[in-house]
Amino acid sequence: MRLNVDVKLDYALSGPSDILLQVGVARTPEQVVTDDHIDVGAGAHFATVPAEEMIGERIWLRRDDALICDYRATVDITRSAPEIGQLEATPVHLLPGDIVKYLMASRYCPSDEFQSFVAAEFGDSAGGARIAALAAWIESHFAYEPGSSNAQTTALDTFVQRRGICRDFAHVLVTLARAAAVPARVASVYSATVTPPDFHAVAQVYLADEWHLVDATGMARADEMAIIGVGRDAADIAFMTTYGAATLRTQSVSVTAVDG
Amino acid sequence: MRLNVDVKLDYALSGPSDILLQVGVARTPEQVVTDDHIDVGAGAHFATVPAEEMIGERIWLRRDDALICDYRATVDITRSAPEIGQLEATPVHLLPGDIVKYLMASRYCPSDEFQSFVAAEFGDSAGGARIAALAAWIESHFAYEPGSSNAQTTALDTFVQRRGICRDFAHVLVTLARAAAVPARVASVYSATVTPPDFHAVAQVYLADEWHLVDATGMARADEMAIIGVGRDAADIAFMTTYGAATLRTQSVSVTAVDG
Amino acid sequence: MRLNVDVKLDYALSGPSDILLQVGVARTPEQVVTDDHIDVGAGAHFATVPAEEMIGERIWLRRDDALICDYRATVDITRSAPEIGQLEATPVHLLPGDIVKYLMASRYCPSDEFQSFVAAEFGDSAGGARIAALAAWIESHFAYEPGSSNAQTTALDTFVQRRGICRDFAHVLVTLARAAAVPARVASVYSATVTPPDFHAVAQVYLADEWHLVDATGMARADEMAIIGVGRDAADIAFMTTYGAATLRTQSVSVTAVDG
Amino acid sequence: MRLNVDVKLDYALSGPSDILLQVGVARTPEQVVTDDHIDVGAGAHFATVPAEEMIGERIWLRRDDALICDYRATVDITRSAPEIGQLEATPVHLLPGDIVKYLMASRYCPSDEFQSFVAAEFGDSAGGARIAALAAWIESHFAYEPGSSNAQTTALDTFVQRRGICRDFAHVLVTLARAAAVPARVASVYSATVTPPDFHAVAQVYLADEWHLVDATGMARADEMAIIGVGRDAADIAFMTTYGAATLRTQSVSVTAVDG
C-alpha cells in the first residue's frame, strides 16, 4: 500500500524556544519512503538525532516567535498484518535485554496497578490470544470521544472513565499488556483510515519475538500504517515538544492511500 | 575507595513466579569489580540480560515457593566527584539521540507538570548551578522519613508532602531537572554512608556531556557509590520485580568501606 | 442484639497536639446505649461537639506527649435489615435538601469519573436492585487484603487495583452509588462479626426515603452494627485526627455479641 | 453596593436528563435581594431545596432536549470587608460542631497532604495573619490562565502547576487553610469586578467566630460579592450538574455595579 502524507504545522511562540519535532515517516524495511521533504524555515539551530530504538528521527529547532513546518512524504508499506490472536508470547526469561524495559510502568501507563484486574478478568487466555481479547474488550467498552481527555490523562483515568481518543486507547492496551507480562509500547503513525485525519497513536506488543501493531480503536490495520516513532508512551512520541509556550494557529494532517 | 557488599534476600512466593533481579554491582570503567558471587539456588530458569543502557545486569528466575538470594562483591571505585555547580549544561540541540529520552516524563517523574515552578523559582541560574540549587533546596526543605511513602508515591506527591525516602528525593530532583531541560535519570547504588544500610537511589544528571551522580538526601558522594543500574525512575531499577505475590521473610544489605 | 464494645488507644505524640476523637457509639432510636464510659485522662482541653448530621459526638483534646483513651459501651441494636434489592430509589427531585450533598464527589469518592462505567455495566437495573448488584459485584471482584491500601488510597485506586480493606470497599460502593444518582455516605461502625476485630467502615445508601447500611465486604449485617458516625467518606469519620505527629504504641478494639 | 445580575444559559441535552441548578443570589442578612426572576421554561419537574448550610437554593429540573435558563436579580450588599490579617483564629476545641467538617479534606482540596508544607513555610504566623500570608503568596506565585485546568484539576495539581482559574485559586487557599487547622470552604459568587464576567469562586475562612470571604485571585472584595452558595469545594457549588450529557450552546453572565 502506498500512502501520501502532507502535514502543515503553524504555531505562535511566546518567545525564543527550543522545539523538538517528530513528524517524519521512519525508514524501516517494512515501510519504504520513496520521497519526502520537510521545510521548517530558517533559525538559530537545526539538528537531527535518531529517535527511540533508532526508529525515526527527532529534529531540534530554536525559533523566536513562530514554528512553521511543512512536511510531505510518500511511503510504500509492505508490512503484513498477522492474526494477533494466533501468536505466542515470548517467555519473559527469553526476552532480549533491550525489550525488558517495555514491561515497566511509564508516565501514562501505570501497569503495576493492573496485575489483579488482568489476572482475574483475562487470566484464562495467554499470549496473543490474551492481547486480542484485551483489544476487543477495550474497543467494545470504551467510547471514542474527542475532547474527553487531555495531556495529563493516564491509562488509569481512561480505564475508569471509559472514554478517550486514540492515545488513550493505546495507553490502556499497553498498560494491560504489560500487566500481563507482555512487553508493550506506543507507536505514532499515519493512516489513511483515521477519521478525522490526524496524527494517530496505536499500541505495539512483543509477541513471537517480534513487535506487532495493534489499534484498540479498530480504526487502522497494521498493514495500512506508516510508523513515525515508538516509545514507552505518549511522552516519548509527541509530534512537537516545546520548552516555552506555543499557541496553535493552524494545523493539518492529510493521509491518502494511493494505488501503488 | 573499596566497598564490600553483602546482600541476602529471602522471600516467600504464593506460587510459581517469574522474578526479575537487579542486585549486582555494574562493571564500568569507574568501578572495578574485583570479586563477586551470586547464589540464587536451583530452579526452572536462570537467564541474564544486560540492564538499561548496558549498565549492570538483570537476572530472570522462575521459582516455585521461595526466592533466596545471596550476593557478595568487592568493588574499587575510582569515580571522581566534580563540583556539580561548576558544570555547564549541554544545549539540548547538541544532546546525543539516546540521551533525549531522559528529558521525558516517566512513571514517577511527571516533569511536564513542573515547568512553571522551576522557571519561577530557579530561573535565575542555569546548568549545573541550577541543579546544585535544586538539590540543596530539596535537602533543606524535605524530611527523610522511612515509612512515609510507598510504591505508588510519585515526585508530585513527594513535592506536596515534603517528605520521603531516598527514591522520593531522587524522583523530585530528576523531575525538576527534566523540567529545566537537563536530562536526568535514577541510579540504584550501594554506599557505605547510607543509614540504615539498604539499597540506595540517587539522581544522575547529564551535564557537560557526561552523567553525574547527585544524592539529594546528602547521604552519599559520587566517589563513594557503586552503581547497580540506571533507568528513567524507580520502575526501571527495582532490585526485585515479581510476577505473582512475594512476602518478605528477611532481607539484609551490608556495605562496608575498606582500605584499598 | 446486644454488643459490648471495649476500645483502648495508646499513641505517643511528638509534642503538644490538638486531637479529634470519634469513638463512641452514637445514640439513635435504633441503637440504645445502656452503658458507656470514656476515659481520656487529664489535659489542657476537653470539649465535645455533635458529629456530622448530629449522629455521634466528636471530642477535642489537647495533649502534650501521649493520647491514652479507654472506651467501653453496651448497646442494644433494634435496627432491621431490609432486603436492599427490594427498595426503590427516591427520585432526585424529591430528595430533601440536606441529602443532596451525598450525591456529590468527595475526597476519596470521585463519583464524577464513574458515570459511564455505571451506566454501561449496571444500567439495566435501578434503585435498590442496582445497589445490591453493585455490592455483590464488589464483594466478588475485590480482594480483602489488609496492608494493600493506605491513607491516600481513593475509590479510583481501589477500583483499578481490585483490593483493599473495609474503608476501600465502602468507598467504591459509595462512589458507584453516587454515580448512579443514589445518595451515599460512609458510616464507621462496631460489629462483632468483623475479623480481625477493628473499627469497621461500611456504606450507607439513601433508598425509599431512608438511610440503609450496606457492607460491601459481606462481613457485617445492618442489624448487627453499632454506628459511631457518618460522613461523606473516611475523611469525616476517622476515629482519631491529630494536628501533629502521633505514633501508635498499642491499640485494641473488642466487640462482643451477648445475649440481650 | 447594588449589583444587577443577568445570566442566560442555553445547553443541548442528549436525552431526558435530571438537572441541578444553583444560580440564584442567596438571601442573607448581608445581601438583600430586592428583585429577582428566574425562567427555566416548562418541563416534567421543578423542585427547589435549600442548598448547603441553608445558604441559597438548588433547583431540580427534568428536561428532554434542552436546558434554557434566564435569571435576573438586583441585590444590595452591606457586608463589611474586615482586614483578614487582623483576625484571630478560633481555637479548634471551641469550634461549633457544624464547622468542624470544614477542617476535613474534600474532593478538590486534599488538605491532609499539605500539613508539612504549611508548617514549614507559613509556621511563623497564625490565624488571620497566616491566611493573609497564604492568600498573598498564592496571588503572587500563581498565574491566572483560562483553559489551563479542567473539571478534574485538584488543589494538588494546581499547587504543582502554579496556574489555574478562580476555582483553582480558591481550592489552593482552602486546602492550605485547612492544613493550618482553619476551617475553610468555597463560595460561588457574582462580582462586577471579575474579568471576563463569569461565575466566580472564592474561599471562605472561619476566623474570629465568623465566615470571611477571601479572593486569592485578588479580583474581588468581600463587600462587592453576592454569594450564590457555599460548600466544601467546587463539587458542591456547580451552577449546573446534569445526569446525562449536556453541550453548551450559549452562556452569558453579566454583573453590573449600580449606584444604590
PDB file of C-alpha atoms in Angstrom, chain D residues 55-172:
ATOM      1  CA  ILE D  55     -27.432  29.397  52.000  1.00  0.00           C
ATOM      2  CA  GLY D  56     -29.104  29.783  48.618  1.00  0.00           C
ATOM      3  CA  GLU D  57     -31.271  27.306  46.780  1.00  0.00           C
ATOM      4  CA  ARG D  58     -30.867  24.365  44.460  1.00  0.00           C
ATOM      5  CA  ILE D  59     -33.371  23.750  41.667  1.00  0.00           C
ATOM      6  CA  TRP D  60     -34.090  20.277  40.252  1.00  0.00           C
ATOM      7  CA  LEU D  61     -35.393  20.150  36.708  1.00  0.00           C
ATOM      8  CA  ARG D  62     -36.056  17.384  34.265  1.00  0.00           C
ATOM      9  CA  ARG D  63     -35.709  18.339  30.621  1.00  0.00           C
ATOM     10  CA  ASP D  64     -35.899  16.358  27.400  1.00  0.00           C
ATOM     11  CA  ASP D  65     -33.588  18.015  24.922  1.00  0.00           C
ATOM     12  CA  ALA D  66     -32.504  21.430  26.162  1.00  0.00           C
ATOM     13  CA  LEU D  67     -31.940  23.498  29.270  1.00  0.00           C
ATOM     14  CA  ILE D  68     -32.674  27.185  28.821  1.00  0.00           C
ATOM     15  CA  CYS D  69     -32.431  29.395  31.879  1.00  0.00           C
ATOM     16  CA  ASP D  70     -32.861  33.138  32.198  1.00  0.00           C
ATOM     17  CA  TYR D  71     -32.062  34.639  35.614  1.00  0.00           C
ATOM     18  CA  ARG D  72     -32.070  38.287  36.710  1.00  0.00           C
ATOM     19  CA  ALA D  73     -31.629  39.816  40.143  1.00  0.00           C
ATOM     20  CA  THR D  74     -30.874  43.036  41.935  1.00  0.00           C
ATOM     21  CA  VAL D  75     -29.044  42.759  45.248  1.00  0.00           C
ATOM     22  CA  ASP D  76     -27.860  45.295  47.837  1.00  0.00           C
ATOM     23  CA  ILE D  77     -24.674  44.227  49.586  1.00  0.00           C
ATOM     24  CA  THR D  78     -23.990  45.560  53.061  1.00  0.00           C
ATOM     25  CA  ARG D  79     -21.278  43.096  54.036  1.00  0.00           C
ATOM     26  CA  SER D  80     -18.187  44.696  55.513  1.00  0.00           C
ATOM     27  CA  ALA D  81     -14.678  43.728  54.439  1.00  0.00           C
ATOM     28  CA  PRO D  82     -12.511  43.464  57.527  1.00  0.00           C
ATOM     29  CA  GLU D  83      -8.758  43.209  57.347  1.00  0.00           C
ATOM     30  CA  ILE D  84      -8.258  39.414  57.331  1.00  0.00           C
ATOM     31  CA  GLY D  85      -4.742  39.729  58.689  1.00  0.00           C
ATOM     32  CA  GLN D  86      -6.080  41.268  61.916  1.00  0.00           C
ATOM     33  CA  LEU D  87      -8.481  38.447  62.798  1.00  0.00           C
ATOM     34  CA  GLU D  88      -7.753  35.717  65.308  1.00  0.00           C
ATOM     35  CA  ALA D  89      -8.327  32.031  64.727  1.00  0.00           C
ATOM     36  CA  THR D  90     -10.969  30.325  66.838  1.00  0.00           C
ATOM     37  CA  PRO D  91      -9.156  27.583  68.805  1.00  0.00           C
ATOM     38  CA  VAL D  92     -10.219  24.258  67.318  1.00  0.00           C
ATOM     39  CA  HIS D  93     -11.735  22.946  70.545  1.00  0.00           C
ATOM     40  CA  LEU D  94     -14.069  25.948  70.611  1.00  0.00           C
ATOM     41  CA  LEU D  95     -15.348  25.457  67.058  1.00  0.00           C
ATOM     42  CA  PRO D  96     -19.099  24.810  66.763  1.00  0.00           C
ATOM     43  CA  GLY D  97     -19.870  21.210  65.819  1.00  0.00           C
ATOM     44  CA  ASP D  98     -21.195  22.069  62.378  1.00  0.00           C
ATOM     45  CA  ILE D  99     -17.985  23.925  61.478  1.00  0.00           C
ATOM     46  CA  VAL D 100     -15.617  21.004  62.144  1.00  0.00           C
ATOM     47  CA  LYS D 101     -16.335  19.354  58.798  1.00  0.00           C
ATOM     48  CA  TYR D 102     -14.671  22.289  57.044  1.00  0.00           C
ATOM     49  CA  LEU D 103     -11.363  21.140  58.520  1.00  0.00           C
ATOM     50  CA  MET D 104     -11.614  17.889  56.573  1.00  0.00           C
ATOM     51  CA  ALA D 105     -10.176  17.052  53.157  1.00  0.00           C
ATOM     52  CA  SER D 106     -12.592  17.104  50.205  1.00  0.00           C
ATOM     53  CA  ARG D 107     -12.695  16.138  46.506  1.00  0.00           C
ATOM     54  CA  TYR D 108     -10.590  19.005  45.218  1.00  0.00           C
ATOM     55  CA  CYS D 109      -8.934  20.015  48.489  1.00  0.00           C
ATOM     56  CA  PRO D 110      -6.742  17.140  49.798  1.00  0.00           C
ATOM     57  CA  SER D 111      -5.599  19.188  52.791  1.00  0.00           C
ATOM     58  CA  ASP D 112      -4.210  16.112  54.579  1.00  0.00           C
ATOM     59  CA  GLU D 113      -1.236  16.201  52.191  1.00  0.00           C
ATOM     60  CA  PHE D 114      -0.172  19.775  52.966  1.00  0.00           C
ATOM     61  CA  GLN D 115       0.426  19.891  56.743  1.00  0.00           C
ATOM     62  CA  SER D 116       4.225  19.773  56.426  1.00  0.00           C
ATOM     63  CA  PHE D 117       4.341  22.449  53.730  1.00  0.00           C
ATOM     64  CA  VAL D 118       2.169  24.881  55.673  1.00  0.00           C
ATOM     65  CA  ALA D 119       4.024  24.299  58.930  1.00  0.00           C
ATOM     66  CA  ALA D 120       7.430  24.726  57.303  1.00  0.00           C
ATOM     67  CA  GLU D 121       6.708  27.702  55.057  1.00  0.00           C
ATOM     68  CA  PHE D 122       3.995  29.585  56.955  1.00  0.00           C
ATOM     69  CA  GLY D 123       4.555  28.390  60.515  1.00  0.00           C
ATOM     70  CA  ASP D 124       5.723  31.712  61.874  1.00  0.00           C
ATOM     71  CA  SER D 125       2.298  33.334  61.596  1.00  0.00           C
ATOM     72  CA  ALA D 126      -1.098  32.223  62.873  1.00  0.00           C
ATOM     73  CA  GLY D 127      -4.823  32.855  62.475  1.00  0.00           C
ATOM     74  CA  GLY D 128      -5.821  35.626  60.087  1.00  0.00           C
ATOM     75  CA  ALA D 129      -2.257  36.714  59.565  1.00  0.00           C
ATOM     76  CA  ARG D 130      -1.392  33.272  58.261  1.00  0.00           C
ATOM     77  CA  ILE D 131      -4.415  33.228  55.961  1.00  0.00           C
ATOM     78  CA  ALA D 132      -3.480  36.667  54.608  1.00  0.00           C
ATOM     79  CA  ALA D 133       0.080  35.451  54.019  1.00  0.00           C
ATOM     80  CA  LEU D 134      -1.198  32.333  52.208  1.00  0.00           C
ATOM     81  CA  ALA D 135      -3.547  34.392  50.012  1.00  0.00           C
ATOM     82  CA  ALA D 136      -0.778  36.859  49.146  1.00  0.00           C
ATOM     83  CA  TRP D 137       1.602  34.005  48.340  1.00  0.00           C
ATOM     84  CA  ILE D 138      -0.939  32.378  46.016  1.00  0.00           C
ATOM     85  CA  GLU D 139      -1.726  35.663  44.267  1.00  0.00           C
ATOM     86  CA  SER D 140       1.956  36.357  43.607  1.00  0.00           C
ATOM     87  CA  HIS D 141       3.124  32.819  42.725  1.00  0.00           C
ATOM     88  CA  PHE D 142       0.234  31.501  40.617  1.00  0.00           C
ATOM     89  CA  ALA D 143      -0.756  32.605  37.103  1.00  0.00           C
ATOM     90  CA  TYR D 144      -4.395  33.172  36.218  1.00  0.00           C
ATOM     91  CA  GLU D 145      -4.705  31.256  32.923  1.00  0.00           C
ATOM     92  CA  PRO D 146      -8.130  30.428  31.485  1.00  0.00           C
ATOM     93  CA  GLY D 147      -8.021  26.993  29.854  1.00  0.00           C
ATOM     94  CA  SER D 148      -5.133  25.713  31.969  1.00  0.00           C
ATOM     95  CA  SER D 149      -7.278  23.500  34.200  1.00  0.00           C
ATOM     96  CA  ASN D 150     -10.324  21.265  33.907  1.00  0.00           C
ATOM     97  CA  ALA D 151     -13.058  19.570  35.934  1.00  0.00           C
ATOM     98  CA  GLN D 152     -10.601  17.009  37.360  1.00  0.00           C
ATOM     99  CA  THR D 153      -7.957  19.516  38.483  1.00  0.00           C
ATOM    100  CA  THR D 154      -7.379  19.391  42.249  1.00  0.00           C
ATOM    101  CA  ALA D 155      -5.566  21.817  44.541  1.00  0.00           C
ATOM    102  CA  LEU D 156      -2.657  19.376  44.455  1.00  0.00           C
ATOM    103  CA  ASP D 157      -2.395  19.705  40.661  1.00  0.00           C
ATOM    104  CA  THR D 158      -2.690  23.488  40.831  1.00  0.00           C
ATOM    105  CA  PHE D 159      -0.112  23.730  43.615  1.00  0.00           C
ATOM    106  CA  VAL D 160       2.378  21.921  41.357  1.00  0.00           C
ATOM    107  CA  GLN D 161       1.496  23.596  38.052  1.00  0.00           C
ATOM    108  CA  ARG D 162       1.282  27.105  39.529  1.00  0.00           C
ATOM    109  CA  ARG D 163      -1.584  28.187  37.303  1.00  0.00           C
ATOM    110  CA  GLY D 164      -5.376  27.961  37.062  1.00  0.00           C
ATOM    111  CA  ILE D 165      -8.618  29.908  37.196  1.00  0.00           C
ATOM    112  CA  CYS D 166     -10.679  31.271  40.091  1.00  0.00           C
ATOM    113  CA  ARG D 167     -11.851  27.896  41.378  1.00  0.00           C
ATOM    114  CA  ASP D 168      -8.282  26.603  41.370  1.00  0.00           C
ATOM    115  CA  PHE D 169      -7.038  29.625  43.335  1.00  0.00           C
ATOM    116  CA  ALA D 170      -9.899  29.126  45.803  1.00  0.00           C
ATOM    117  CA  HIS D 171      -9.124  25.416  46.128  1.00  0.00           C
ATOM    118  CA  VAL D 172      -5.468  26.037  46.935  1.00  0.00           C
TER     119      VAL D 172
END
